[in-house]
PDB file of C-alpha atoms in Angstrom:
ATOM      1  CA  MET A 122     -38.443 -58.981 -54.088  1.00  0.00           C
ATOM      2  CA  SER A 123     -40.073 -55.966 -52.505  1.00  0.00           C
ATOM      3  CA  SER A 124     -37.569 -53.201 -51.858  1.00  0.00           C
ATOM      4  CA  ILE A 125     -39.372 -51.804 -48.813  1.00  0.00           C
ATOM      5  CA  ARG A 126     -41.239 -53.873 -46.253  1.00  0.00           C
ATOM      6  CA  SER A 127     -42.297 -52.772 -42.798  1.00  0.00           C
ATOM      7  CA  LEU A 128     -44.283 -55.560 -41.213  1.00  0.00           C
ATOM      8  CA  VAL A 129     -44.315 -55.005 -37.440  1.00  0.00           C
ATOM      9  CA  PRO A 130     -45.856 -57.489 -34.978  1.00  0.00           C
ATOM     10  CA  LYS A 131     -47.856 -56.421 -31.962  1.00  0.00           C
ATOM     11  CA  VAL A 132     -45.610 -56.961 -28.946  1.00  0.00           C
ATOM     12  CA  PRO A 133     -47.460 -56.752 -25.617  1.00  0.00           C
ATOM     13  CA  ALA A 134     -45.893 -55.409 -22.448  1.00  0.00           C
ATOM     14  CA  LEU A 135     -43.983 -58.017 -20.467  1.00  0.00           C
ATOM     15  CA  SER A 136     -46.691 -58.304 -17.792  1.00  0.00           C
ATOM     16  CA  ALA A 137     -49.446 -58.727 -20.372  1.00  0.00           C
ATOM     17  CA  TRP A 138     -47.374 -61.282 -22.298  1.00  0.00           C
ATOM     18  CA  SER A 139     -46.806 -63.338 -19.159  1.00  0.00           C
ATOM     19  CA  LYS A 140     -50.555 -63.584 -18.540  1.00  0.00           C
ATOM     20  CA  LYS A 141     -51.744 -64.091 -22.108  1.00  0.00           C
ATOM     21  CA  PHE A 142     -49.239 -66.761 -23.143  1.00  0.00           C
ATOM     22  CA  ARG A 143     -48.927 -68.598 -19.835  1.00  0.00           C
ATOM     23  CA  ASN A 144     -48.755 -72.366 -20.207  1.00  0.00           C
ATOM     24  CA  LYS A 145     -51.032 -74.829 -18.500  1.00  0.00           C
ATOM     25  CA  GLY A 146     -49.628 -77.255 -15.963  1.00  0.00           C
ATOM     26  CA  ALA A 147     -46.519 -77.075 -13.789  1.00  0.00           C
ATOM     27  CA  ALA A 148     -44.349 -75.075 -16.191  1.00  0.00           C
ATOM     28  CA  ARG A 149     -46.581 -72.031 -16.441  1.00  0.00           C
ATOM     29  CA  THR A 150     -43.996 -69.518 -17.652  1.00  0.00           C
ATOM     30  CA  PRO A 151     -44.524 -68.803 -21.365  1.00  0.00           C
ATOM     31  CA  ARG A 152     -41.952 -70.058 -23.855  1.00  0.00           C
ATOM     32  CA  CYS A 153     -39.232 -67.490 -24.521  1.00  0.00           C
ATOM     33  CA  THR A 154     -39.723 -65.307 -27.575  1.00  0.00           C
ATOM     34  CA  LEU A 155     -37.964 -62.394 -29.211  1.00  0.00           C
ATOM     35  CA  ALA A 156     -39.748 -59.184 -28.237  1.00  0.00           C
ATOM     36  CA  ASP A 157     -37.571 -56.402 -29.686  1.00  0.00           C
ATOM     37  CA  GLN A 158     -37.958 -55.678 -33.396  1.00  0.00           C
ATOM     38  CA  VAL A 159     -34.799 -53.580 -33.539  1.00  0.00           C
ATOM     39  CA  ALA A 160     -32.771 -56.454 -32.093  1.00  0.00           C
ATOM     40  CA  ALA A 161     -34.329 -58.900 -34.549  1.00  0.00           C
ATOM     41  CA  ASP A 162     -33.641 -56.613 -37.513  1.00  0.00           C
ATOM     42  CA  THR A 163     -30.067 -56.102 -36.332  1.00  0.00           C
ATOM     43  CA  GLY A 164     -29.621 -59.847 -36.016  1.00  0.00           C
ATOM     44  CA  PHE A 165     -30.897 -60.371 -39.535  1.00  0.00           C
ATOM     45  CA  GLU A 166     -28.591 -57.720 -41.005  1.00  0.00           C
ATOM     46  CA  LYS A 167     -25.597 -59.269 -39.263  1.00  0.00           C
ATOM     47  CA  LEU A 168     -26.647 -62.699 -40.495  1.00  0.00           C
ATOM     48  CA  ARG A 169     -26.915 -61.448 -44.053  1.00  0.00           C
ATOM     49  CA  GLN A 170     -23.504 -59.785 -43.816  1.00  0.00           C
ATOM     50  CA  HIS A 171     -22.023 -63.042 -42.578  1.00  0.00           C
ATOM     51  CA  THR A 172     -23.650 -65.252 -45.216  1.00  0.00           C
ATOM     52  CA  ARG A 173     -23.350 -62.687 -48.031  1.00  0.00           C
ATOM     53  CA  TRP A 174     -26.755 -63.638 -49.358  1.00  0.00           C
ATOM     54  CA  SER A 175     -27.635 -61.732 -52.506  1.00  0.00           C
ATOM     55  CA  ASP A 176     -31.173 -60.616 -53.306  1.00  0.00           C
ATOM     56  CA  ALA A 177     -31.290 -63.318 -55.984  1.00  0.00           C
ATOM     57  CA  ALA A 178     -30.183 -65.999 -53.523  1.00  0.00           C
ATOM     58  CA  MET A 179     -32.862 -64.976 -51.030  1.00  0.00           C
ATOM     59  CA  ASP A 180     -35.502 -64.975 -53.767  1.00  0.00           C
ATOM     60  CA  ASN A 181     -34.771 -68.670 -54.287  1.00  0.00           C
ATOM     61  CA  MET A 182     -34.782 -69.640 -50.604  1.00  0.00           C
ATOM     62  CA  THR A 183     -37.636 -71.044 -48.552  1.00  0.00           C
ATOM     63  CA  VAL A 184     -37.415 -70.431 -44.813  1.00  0.00           C
ATOM     64  CA  VAL A 185     -38.579 -72.983 -42.264  1.00  0.00           C
ATOM     65  CA  GLU A 186     -38.978 -71.322 -38.868  1.00  0.00           C
ATOM     66  CA  ILE A 187     -39.749 -73.150 -35.618  1.00  0.00           C
ATOM     67  CA  ASN A 188     -41.196 -71.497 -32.518  1.00  0.00           C
ATOM     68  CA  PRO A 189     -41.844 -68.050 -34.029  1.00  0.00           C
ATOM     69  CA  GLY A 190     -43.662 -66.933 -30.877  1.00  0.00           C
ATOM     70  CA  LEU A 191     -44.749 -63.314 -31.231  1.00  0.00           C
ATOM     71  CA  GLY A 192     -43.405 -63.201 -34.787  1.00  0.00           C
ATOM     72  CA  VAL A 193     -40.653 -60.651 -34.202  1.00  0.00           C
ATOM     73  CA  TRP A 194     -38.000 -62.764 -35.943  1.00  0.00           C
ATOM     74  CA  THR A 195     -40.560 -63.754 -38.581  1.00  0.00           C
ATOM     75  CA  SER A 196     -41.076 -60.075 -39.363  1.00  0.00           C
ATOM     76  CA  ALA A 197     -37.326 -59.487 -39.614  1.00  0.00           C
ATOM     77  CA  LEU A 198     -37.044 -62.340 -42.123  1.00  0.00           C
ATOM     78  CA  PHE A 199     -39.972 -61.028 -44.151  1.00  0.00           C
ATOM     79  CA  ASN A 200     -38.826 -57.410 -44.056  1.00  0.00           C
ATOM     80  CA  GLY A 201     -35.344 -58.603 -44.987  1.00  0.00           C
ATOM     81  CA  GLY A 202     -36.637 -60.007 -48.247  1.00  0.00           C
ATOM     82  CA  PHE A 203     -37.567 -63.685 -47.944  1.00  0.00           C
ATOM     83  CA  ASN A 204     -40.673 -64.488 -49.969  1.00  0.00           C
ATOM     84  CA  LYS A 205     -41.741 -67.808 -48.452  1.00  0.00           C
ATOM     85  CA  ILE A 206     -41.577 -68.470 -44.715  1.00  0.00           C
ATOM     86  CA  TYR A 207     -43.152 -71.554 -43.173  1.00  0.00           C
ATOM     87  CA  SER A 208     -43.707 -70.634 -39.526  1.00  0.00           C
ATOM     88  CA  LEU A 209     -44.169 -73.756 -37.412  1.00  0.00           C
ATOM     89  CA  GLU A 210     -45.915 -72.887 -34.157  1.00  0.00           C
ATOM     90  CA  PRO A 211     -47.539 -75.467 -31.827  1.00  0.00           C
ATOM     91  CA  ASN A 212     -48.876 -72.945 -29.298  1.00  0.00           C
ATOM     92  CA  VAL A 213     -52.371 -71.789 -30.262  1.00  0.00           C
ATOM     93  CA  ASN A 214     -52.023 -68.321 -28.736  1.00  0.00           C
ATOM     94  CA  TYR A 215     -48.730 -67.689 -30.501  1.00  0.00           C
ATOM     95  CA  LEU A 216     -50.185 -69.121 -33.706  1.00  0.00           C
ATOM     96  CA  HIS A 217     -52.843 -66.387 -33.659  1.00  0.00           C
ATOM     97  CA  GLU A 218     -50.048 -63.789 -33.634  1.00  0.00           C
ATOM     98  CA  ILE A 219     -48.364 -65.406 -36.632  1.00  0.00           C
ATOM     99  CA  GLN A 220     -51.645 -65.614 -38.501  1.00  0.00           C
ATOM    100  CA  ALA A 221     -52.148 -61.878 -38.004  1.00  0.00           C
ATOM    101  CA  LEU A 222     -48.750 -61.258 -39.597  1.00  0.00           C
ATOM    102  CA  ALA A 223     -49.474 -63.715 -42.382  1.00  0.00           C
ATOM    103  CA  ASP A 224     -52.644 -61.819 -43.262  1.00  0.00           C
ATOM    104  CA  GLU A 225     -50.487 -58.783 -44.041  1.00  0.00           C
ATOM    105  CA  SER A 226     -47.696 -60.606 -45.877  1.00  0.00           C
ATOM    106  CA  ASP A 227     -49.296 -61.228 -49.278  1.00  0.00           C
ATOM    107  CA  GLY A 228     -48.877 -64.954 -48.826  1.00  0.00           C
ATOM    108  CA  SER A 229     -45.188 -64.899 -47.930  1.00  0.00           C
ATOM    109  CA  ILE A 230     -45.686 -66.030 -44.319  1.00  0.00           C
ATOM    110  CA  ILE A 231     -47.421 -69.397 -44.038  1.00  0.00           C
ATOM    111  CA  PRO A 232     -48.390 -70.411 -40.477  1.00  0.00           C
ATOM    112  CA  LEU A 233     -48.443 -74.134 -39.730  1.00  0.00           C
ATOM    113  CA  LYS A 234     -49.634 -75.660 -36.473  1.00  0.00           C
ATOM    114  CA  LYS A 235     -46.672 -77.988 -36.207  1.00  0.00           C
ATOM    115  CA  ASP A 236     -44.045 -78.623 -33.559  1.00  0.00           C
ATOM    116  CA  GLY A 237     -40.349 -78.532 -34.431  1.00  0.00           C
ATOM    117  CA  TYR A 238     -39.812 -80.933 -31.545  1.00  0.00           C
ATOM    118  CA  ASP A 239     -42.013 -83.578 -33.180  1.00  0.00           C
ATOM    119  CA  TRP A 240     -40.067 -85.671 -35.681  1.00  0.00           C
ATOM    120  CA  LYS A 241     -43.272 -86.395 -37.589  1.00  0.00           C
ATOM    121  CA  THR A 242     -43.108 -82.732 -38.599  1.00  0.00           C
ATOM    122  CA  TYR A 243     -39.968 -83.310 -40.656  1.00  0.00           C
ATOM    123  CA  VAL A 244     -41.545 -86.249 -42.458  1.00  0.00           C
ATOM    124  CA  GLU A 245     -44.501 -84.039 -43.349  1.00  0.00           C
ATOM    125  CA  LEU A 246     -42.221 -81.247 -44.564  1.00  0.00           C
ATOM    126  CA  LYS A 247     -40.788 -83.612 -47.180  1.00  0.00           C
ATOM    127  CA  ASP A 248     -44.175 -83.665 -48.897  1.00  0.00           C
ATOM    128  CA  ASN A 249     -44.272 -81.850 -52.231  1.00  0.00           C
ATOM    129  CA  THR A 250     -46.665 -79.349 -50.672  1.00  0.00           C
ATOM    130  CA  TYR A 251     -43.745 -77.984 -48.668  1.00  0.00           C
ATOM    131  CA  LEU A 252     -40.123 -78.969 -49.356  1.00  0.00           C
ATOM    132  CA  GLY A 253     -40.409 -82.173 -51.378  1.00  0.00           C
ATOM    133  CA  LYS A 254     -39.235 -80.620 -54.618  1.00  0.00           C
ATOM    134  CA  TYR A 255     -36.077 -79.366 -52.910  1.00  0.00           C
ATOM    135  CA  ILE A 256     -34.726 -82.737 -51.747  1.00  0.00           C
ATOM    136  CA  ASN A 257     -31.060 -82.702 -52.725  1.00  0.00           C
ATOM    137  CA  PRO A 258     -28.706 -85.545 -51.681  1.00  0.00           C
ATOM    138  CA  ASP A 259     -25.630 -83.649 -52.921  1.00  0.00           C
ATOM    139  CA  TRP A 260     -23.710 -82.486 -49.850  1.00  0.00           C
ATOM    140  CA  SER A 261     -20.780 -81.003 -51.775  1.00  0.00           C
ATOM    141  CA  LYS A 262     -22.458 -77.591 -51.440  1.00  0.00           C
ATOM    142  CA  VAL A 263     -24.792 -76.006 -48.901  1.00  0.00           C
ATOM    143  CA  HIS A 264     -28.425 -76.399 -49.978  1.00  0.00           C
ATOM    144  CA  PRO A 265     -29.235 -73.195 -51.915  1.00  0.00           C
ATOM    145  CA  ASN A 266     -33.007 -73.284 -51.434  1.00  0.00           C
ATOM    146  CA  ILE A 267     -33.679 -73.813 -47.716  1.00  0.00           C
ATOM    147  CA  LEU A 268     -32.864 -71.939 -44.507  1.00  0.00           C
ATOM    148  CA  PHE A 269     -33.849 -73.508 -41.200  1.00  0.00           C
ATOM    149  CA  THR A 270     -34.259 -71.065 -38.344  1.00  0.00           C
ATOM    150  CA  GLY A 271     -36.100 -70.448 -35.100  1.00  0.00           C
ATOM    151  CA  THR A 272     -35.852 -69.973 -31.358  1.00  0.00           C
ATOM    152  CA  LEU A 273     -34.973 -72.837 -29.021  1.00  0.00           C
ATOM    153  CA  PRO A 274     -36.775 -73.051 -25.682  1.00  0.00           C
ATOM    154  CA  LYS A 275     -34.765 -72.342 -22.554  1.00  0.00           C
ATOM    155  CA  SER A 276     -35.446 -75.797 -21.158  1.00  0.00           C
ATOM    156  CA  ALA A 277     -34.345 -79.402 -21.238  1.00  0.00           C
ATOM    157  CA  LYS A 278     -36.554 -79.713 -24.300  1.00  0.00           C
ATOM    158  CA  GLY A 279     -34.485 -77.081 -26.105  1.00  0.00           C
ATOM    159  CA  GLU A 280     -31.242 -78.854 -25.228  1.00  0.00           C
ATOM    160  CA  GLN A 281     -32.563 -82.193 -26.396  1.00  0.00           C
ATOM    161  CA  LEU A 282     -33.742 -80.656 -29.657  1.00  0.00           C
ATOM    162  CA  LEU A 283     -30.358 -79.064 -30.386  1.00  0.00           C
ATOM    163  CA  ALA A 284     -28.562 -82.320 -29.570  1.00  0.00           C
ATOM    164  CA  GLN A 285     -30.859 -84.152 -31.963  1.00  0.00           C
ATOM    165  CA  PHE A 286     -30.203 -81.588 -34.698  1.00  0.00           C
ATOM    166  CA  ALA A 287     -26.477 -82.313 -34.384  1.00  0.00           C
ATOM    167  CA  THR A 288     -27.112 -86.058 -34.528  1.00  0.00           C
ATOM    168  CA  CYS A 289     -29.307 -85.588 -37.590  1.00  0.00           C
ATOM    169  CA  ILE A 290     -26.497 -83.763 -39.389  1.00  0.00           C
ATOM    170  CA  VAL A 291     -24.172 -86.718 -38.837  1.00  0.00           C
ATOM    171  CA  ASN A 292     -26.776 -89.269 -39.915  1.00  0.00           C
ATOM    172  CA  LYS A 293     -28.540 -87.144 -42.567  1.00  0.00           C
ATOM    173  CA  MET A 294     -31.863 -87.654 -40.844  1.00  0.00           C
ATOM    174  CA  ALA A 295     -35.046 -85.592 -40.359  1.00  0.00           C
ATOM    175  CA  LEU A 296     -34.515 -82.112 -41.837  1.00  0.00           C
ATOM    176  CA  HIS A 297     -31.044 -83.068 -43.061  1.00  0.00           C
ATOM    177  CA  SER A 298     -32.428 -85.957 -45.085  1.00  0.00           C
ATOM    178  CA  ILE A 299     -33.520 -83.181 -47.441  1.00  0.00           C
ATOM    179  CA  GLY A 300     -29.958 -81.935 -47.884  1.00  0.00           C
ATOM    180  CA  ARG A 301     -27.066 -80.018 -46.358  1.00  0.00           C
ATOM    181  CA  ILE A 302     -29.202 -77.291 -44.840  1.00  0.00           C
ATOM    182  CA  GLN A 303     -27.801 -74.256 -43.062  1.00  0.00           C
ATOM    183  CA  MET A 304     -29.406 -73.178 -39.805  1.00  0.00           C
ATOM    184  CA  ALA A 305     -29.713 -69.841 -38.011  1.00  0.00           C
ATOM    185  CA  LEU A 306     -30.885 -70.521 -34.472  1.00  0.00           C
ATOM    186  CA  TRP A 307     -31.596 -68.310 -31.486  1.00  0.00           C
ATOM    187  CA  ILE A 308     -30.033 -70.290 -28.655  1.00  0.00           C
ATOM    188  CA  PRO A 309     -30.187 -69.516 -24.905  1.00  0.00           C
ATOM    189  CA  ASP A 310     -26.815 -68.619 -23.421  1.00  0.00           C
ATOM    190  CA  GLN A 311     -26.273 -71.671 -21.231  1.00  0.00           C
ATOM    191  CA  LEU A 312     -27.141 -74.006 -24.085  1.00  0.00           C
ATOM    192  CA  TYR A 313     -24.912 -72.066 -26.493  1.00  0.00           C
ATOM    193  CA  GLN A 314     -21.972 -72.442 -24.100  1.00  0.00           C
ATOM    194  CA  LYS A 315     -22.494 -76.210 -24.006  1.00  0.00           C
ATOM    195  CA  PHE A 316     -23.030 -76.482 -27.762  1.00  0.00           C
ATOM    196  CA  THR A 317     -19.762 -74.695 -28.581  1.00  0.00           C
ATOM    197  CA  ALA A 318     -17.618 -75.737 -25.601  1.00  0.00           C
ATOM    198  CA  ALA A 319     -14.086 -76.666 -26.619  1.00  0.00           C
ATOM    199  CA  ALA A 320     -12.197 -79.669 -25.280  1.00  0.00           C
ATOM    200  CA  GLY A 321     -10.995 -78.964 -21.762  1.00  0.00           C
ATOM    201  CA  SER A 322     -13.670 -76.408 -20.876  1.00  0.00           C
ATOM    202  CA  LYS A 323     -16.012 -76.977 -17.945  1.00  0.00           C
ATOM    203  CA  GLU A 324     -19.064 -76.731 -20.235  1.00  0.00           C
ATOM    204  CA  ARG A 325     -17.838 -79.574 -22.462  1.00  0.00           C
ATOM    205  CA  CYS A 326     -20.512 -82.223 -22.996  1.00  0.00           C
ATOM    206  CA  LYS A 327     -21.466 -84.987 -25.402  1.00  0.00           C
ATOM    207  CA  MET A 328     -23.489 -82.593 -27.557  1.00  0.00           C
ATOM    208  CA  GLY A 329     -20.476 -80.288 -27.917  1.00  0.00           C
ATOM    209  CA  VAL A 330     -18.327 -83.178 -29.112  1.00  0.00           C
ATOM    210  CA  VAL A 331     -20.829 -84.038 -31.839  1.00  0.00           C
ATOM    211  CA  SER A 332     -21.258 -80.408 -32.924  1.00  0.00           C
ATOM    212  CA  GLU A 333     -17.459 -80.045 -33.153  1.00  0.00           C
ATOM    213  CA  ALA A 334     -17.372 -83.020 -35.495  1.00  0.00           C
ATOM    214  CA  CYS A 335     -20.253 -82.151 -37.787  1.00  0.00           C
ATOM    215  CA  ALA A 336     -20.619 -78.404 -38.339  1.00  0.00           C
ATOM    216  CA  ASP A 337     -19.075 -74.964 -38.701  1.00  0.00           C
ATOM    217  CA  ILE A 338     -20.619 -72.774 -36.002  1.00  0.00           C
ATOM    218  CA  ASN A 339     -20.477 -68.974 -35.911  1.00  0.00           C
ATOM    219  CA  LEU A 340     -21.853 -66.526 -33.358  1.00  0.00           C
ATOM    220  CA  ILE A 341     -23.714 -63.806 -35.254  1.00  0.00           C
ATOM    221  CA  TYR A 342     -25.344 -61.582 -32.653  1.00  0.00           C
ATOM    222  CA  SER A 343     -26.059 -61.347 -28.937  1.00  0.00           C
ATOM    223  CA  PRO A 344     -28.797 -58.828 -28.092  1.00  0.00           C
ATOM    224  CA  SER A 345     -29.459 -57.489 -24.607  1.00  0.00           C
ATOM    225  CA  PRO A 346     -31.434 -59.859 -22.349  1.00  0.00           C
ATOM    226  CA  GLU A 347     -34.360 -57.413 -22.415  1.00  0.00           C
ATOM    227  CA  SER A 348     -34.811 -58.226 -26.111  1.00  0.00           C
ATOM    228  CA  VAL A 349     -36.106 -61.692 -25.274  1.00  0.00           C
ATOM    229  CA  TYR A 350     -39.099 -62.245 -23.004  1.00  0.00           C
ATOM    230  CA  LEU A 351     -38.658 -63.168 -20.114  1.00  0.00           C
ATOM    231  CA  ASN A 352     -35.374 -61.177 -20.005  1.00  0.00           C
ATOM    232  CA  ASN A 353     -33.122 -63.994 -21.176  1.00  0.00           C
ATOM    233  CA  SER A 354     -29.668 -63.976 -22.749  1.00  0.00           C
ATOM    234  CA  TYR A 355     -29.893 -65.452 -26.239  1.00  0.00           C
ATOM    235  CA  HIS A 356     -27.479 -65.695 -29.176  1.00  0.00           C
ATOM    236  CA  LEU A 357     -28.135 -65.856 -32.905  1.00  0.00           C
ATOM    237  CA  VAL A 358     -25.930 -68.665 -34.203  1.00  0.00           C
ATOM    238  CA  HIS A 359     -25.255 -69.705 -37.807  1.00  0.00           C
ATOM    239  CA  ILE A 360     -24.647 -73.435 -38.262  1.00  0.00           C
ATOM    240  CA  VAL A 361     -23.412 -74.952 -41.514  1.00  0.00           C
ATOM    241  CA  PRO A 362     -23.117 -78.748 -41.654  1.00  0.00           C
ATOM    242  CA  ASN A 363     -19.781 -80.067 -42.865  1.00  0.00           C
ATOM    243  CA  ASN A 364     -20.046 -81.860 -46.179  1.00  0.00           C
ATOM    244  CA  LYS A 365     -18.635 -84.880 -44.336  1.00  0.00           C
ATOM    245  CA  ALA A 366     -18.796 -85.267 -40.572  1.00  0.00           C
ATOM    246  CA  ASN A 367     -15.419 -85.851 -38.965  1.00  0.00           C
ATOM    247  CA  ILE A 368     -16.659 -89.138 -37.556  1.00  0.00           C
ATOM    248  CA  LYS A 369     -15.330 -92.171 -39.398  1.00  0.00           C
ATOM    249  CA  ALA A 370     -16.615 -94.780 -36.953  1.00  0.00           C
ATOM    250  CA  GLU A 371     -20.108 -96.192 -37.294  1.00  0.00           C
ATOM    251  CA  TRP A 372     -22.491 -93.853 -35.488  1.00  0.00           C
ATOM    252  CA  ASP A 373     -23.807 -96.401 -33.001  1.00  0.00           C
ATOM    253  CA  VAL A 374     -20.228 -97.286 -32.022  1.00  0.00           C
ATOM    254  CA  PHE A 375     -19.191 -93.639 -31.695  1.00  0.00           C
ATOM    255  CA  GLU A 376     -22.282 -92.875 -29.626  1.00  0.00           C
ATOM    256  CA  TYR A 377     -21.658 -95.867 -27.368  1.00  0.00           C
ATOM    257  CA  VAL A 378     -18.041 -94.865 -26.712  1.00  0.00           C
ATOM    258  CA  LEU A 379     -18.949 -91.211 -26.166  1.00  0.00           C
ATOM    259  CA  LYS A 380     -21.772 -92.048 -23.771  1.00  0.00           C
ATOM    260  CA  HIS A 381     -19.635 -94.366 -21.650  1.00  0.00           C
ATOM    261  CA  ILE A 382     -16.373 -92.469 -21.343  1.00  0.00           C
ATOM    262  CA  PHE A 383     -18.045 -89.077 -20.794  1.00  0.00           C
ATOM    263  CA  VAL A 384     -19.666 -90.256 -17.572  1.00  0.00           C
ATOM    264  CA  MET A 385     -16.573 -88.972 -15.742  1.00  0.00           C
ATOM    265  CA  GLN A 386     -14.781 -86.309 -17.778  1.00  0.00           C
ATOM    266  CA  LYS A 387     -12.119 -85.620 -15.156  1.00  0.00           C
ATOM    267  CA  GLN A 388     -10.871 -89.198 -15.277  1.00  0.00           C
ATOM    268  CA  PRO A 389      -8.150 -90.341 -17.712  1.00  0.00           C
ATOM    269  CA  LEU A 390      -9.111 -92.299 -20.787  1.00  0.00           C
ATOM    270  CA  ASN A 391      -7.030 -95.285 -19.690  1.00  0.00           C
ATOM    271  CA  LYS A 392      -9.414 -95.669 -16.752  1.00  0.00           C
ATOM    272  CA  MET A 393     -12.708 -94.868 -18.460  1.00  0.00           C
ATOM    273  CA  VAL A 394     -12.021 -97.151 -21.434  1.00  0.00           C
ATOM    274  CA  ARG A 395     -12.787-100.085 -19.129  1.00  0.00           C
ATOM    275  CA  THR A 396     -16.426 -98.992 -19.066  1.00  0.00           C
ATOM    276  CA  LEU A 397     -16.670-100.052 -22.720  1.00  0.00           C
ATOM    277  CA  GLY A 398     -16.425-103.710 -21.775  1.00  0.00           C
ATOM    278  CA  PRO A 399     -14.206-106.248 -19.978  1.00  0.00           C
ATOM    279  CA  GLY A 400     -10.716-106.160 -21.465  1.00  0.00           C
ATOM    280  CA  ALA A 401     -11.351-103.021 -23.538  1.00  0.00           C
ATOM    281  CA  ASP A 402      -8.107-101.468 -22.290  1.00  0.00           C
ATOM    282  CA  ILE A 403      -6.336-103.627 -24.870  1.00  0.00           C
ATOM    283  CA  ILE A 404      -7.115-100.932 -27.451  1.00  0.00           C
ATOM    284  CA  LEU A 405      -5.098 -98.285 -25.578  1.00  0.00           C
ATOM    285  CA  GLY A 406      -1.809 -99.391 -27.103  1.00  0.00           C
ATOM    286  CA  ARG A 407      -3.289 -99.009 -30.574  1.00  0.00           C
ATOM    287  CA  LEU A 408      -4.058 -95.307 -30.200  1.00  0.00           C
ATOM    288  CA  SER A 409      -1.916 -92.573 -31.762  1.00  0.00           C
ATOM    289  CA  PHE A 410      -2.151 -90.330 -28.671  1.00  0.00           C
ATOM    290  CA  ASP A 411      -1.368 -90.584 -24.954  1.00  0.00           C
ATOM    291  CA  SER A 412      -4.121 -92.514 -23.193  1.00  0.00           C
ATOM    292  CA  ASN A 413      -3.412 -90.600 -19.971  1.00  0.00           C
ATOM    293  CA  ILE A 414      -5.421 -87.710 -21.427  1.00  0.00           C
ATOM    294  CA  LEU A 415      -8.439 -86.646 -19.382  1.00  0.00           C
ATOM    295  CA  VAL A 416     -11.685 -87.534 -21.117  1.00  0.00           C
ATOM    296  CA  GLY A 417     -12.885 -83.918 -20.979  1.00  0.00           C
ATOM    297  CA  ASN A 418      -9.747 -82.809 -22.841  1.00  0.00           C
ATOM    298  CA  MET A 419     -10.298 -85.153 -25.776  1.00  0.00           C
ATOM    299  CA  SER A 420     -11.165 -83.819 -29.218  1.00  0.00           C
ATOM    300  CA  ALA A 421     -13.916 -85.307 -31.335  1.00  0.00           C
ATOM    301  CA  SER A 422     -11.302 -86.875 -33.624  1.00  0.00           C
ATOM    302  CA  GLN A 423      -9.596 -88.568 -30.657  1.00  0.00           C
ATOM    303  CA  ILE A 424     -12.903 -89.991 -29.449  1.00  0.00           C
ATOM    304  CA  ASP A 425     -13.566 -91.147 -33.000  1.00  0.00           C
ATOM    305  CA  GLU A 426     -10.202 -92.933 -33.020  1.00  0.00           C
ATOM    306  CA  VAL A 427     -11.119 -94.729 -29.790  1.00  0.00           C
ATOM    307  CA  ALA A 428     -14.426 -95.760 -31.382  1.00  0.00           C
ATOM    308  CA  ILE A 429     -12.669 -97.102 -34.479  1.00  0.00           C
ATOM    309  CA  LYS A 430     -10.189 -99.156 -32.450  1.00  0.00           C
ATOM    310  CA  PHE A 431     -12.987-100.376 -30.205  1.00  0.00           C
ATOM    311  CA  ASP A 432     -15.023-101.465 -33.231  1.00  0.00           C
ATOM    312  CA  GLN A 433     -12.009-103.370 -34.582  1.00  0.00           C
ATOM    313  CA  TRP A 434     -11.618-105.278 -31.307  1.00  0.00           C
ATOM    314  CA  PRO A 435     -13.008-108.802 -31.892  1.00  0.00           C
ATOM    315  CA  LEU A 436     -14.247-109.169 -28.305  1.00  0.00           C
ATOM    316  CA  ARG A 437     -16.218-105.945 -28.090  1.00  0.00           C
ATOM    317  CA  PRO A 438     -19.874-106.185 -26.988  1.00  0.00           C
ATOM    318  CA  LYS A 439     -22.047-106.906 -30.000  1.00  0.00           C
ATOM    319  CA  VAL A 440     -25.199-105.319 -28.602  1.00  0.00           C
ATOM    320  CA  LEU A 441     -24.337-101.711 -27.803  1.00  0.00           C
ATOM    321  CA  PHE A 442     -27.772-100.357 -26.938  1.00  0.00           C
ATOM    322  CA  GLU A 443     -30.891-102.117 -25.761  1.00  0.00           C
ATOM    323  CA  ASP A 444     -32.772 -99.244 -27.365  1.00  0.00           C
ATOM    324  CA  SER A 445     -31.330 -98.214 -30.715  1.00  0.00           C
ATOM    325  CA  GLN A 446     -32.985 -94.794 -30.361  1.00  0.00           C
ATOM    326  CA  THR A 447     -30.916 -93.804 -27.330  1.00  0.00           C
ATOM    327  CA  ALA A 448     -30.548 -90.024 -27.397  1.00  0.00           C
ATOM    328  CA  ILE A 449     -27.334 -88.112 -27.014  1.00  0.00           C
TER     329      ILE A 449
END
């Protein structure tokens, strides 16, 4: 590994960035991107301190980065010592920026015109050309050869993507069909609050319940809003999947229960349980906790217990979803 690297992307002024990378259509504002190299480098150093990666460990790791944008975080990863970085960028203008960095990286940065939001991408990544040789079904340890990273859009698309990542951890799908892969994601503030919201908090949502059950989540770094175009508050978050998700119920049953009772979080469980099906309140007496609890105050393990008891009920609905691909 090179001891000194100083790859620096060309970061345009905010006004120039807004014009050059403007989207077509209704949502014309460019996708958020890190724009401060010092902030990116600081984030990487804090991440390395947290993970305690050695030089040898980083030598053996392949990075998969989504939405690199201007390449500021890409440069921090390269300068930090990673020797293979697949940068997945669907935006042609941003892809040109990544290609310029790749041309100066001696082959370490590999731009790919792929979209981290497209699940076909993760099928393609399992090809031997990319990550196929690293497929490891052993979840007793964190995968030693892959880091998944990137910047989530500040949009409904970003929220849906993060929710799907959590679901994929539970079900070992998409990226996590390759193994127990750690993630370091730049997440917009509002989405971060929802992703990490504890039981009883106003930000609590279905996604937060799933993330509580499936991963260890640590806040690494929060740069100033000016570090991210267009002046947005973002957080660097390290996510390590649990070797076993704390969901013992079948996923489709857990998802069904979660979706139905979370419609009204400020209502008690003993009321919302009726939304699971006629007569479903029979399971209340089989729970180990007080069914007067407000839905929004329930832990993931309590919701899992409801799902287990519901699944054991002989009269439960047999068809839970008309569309088995219902998202969180």
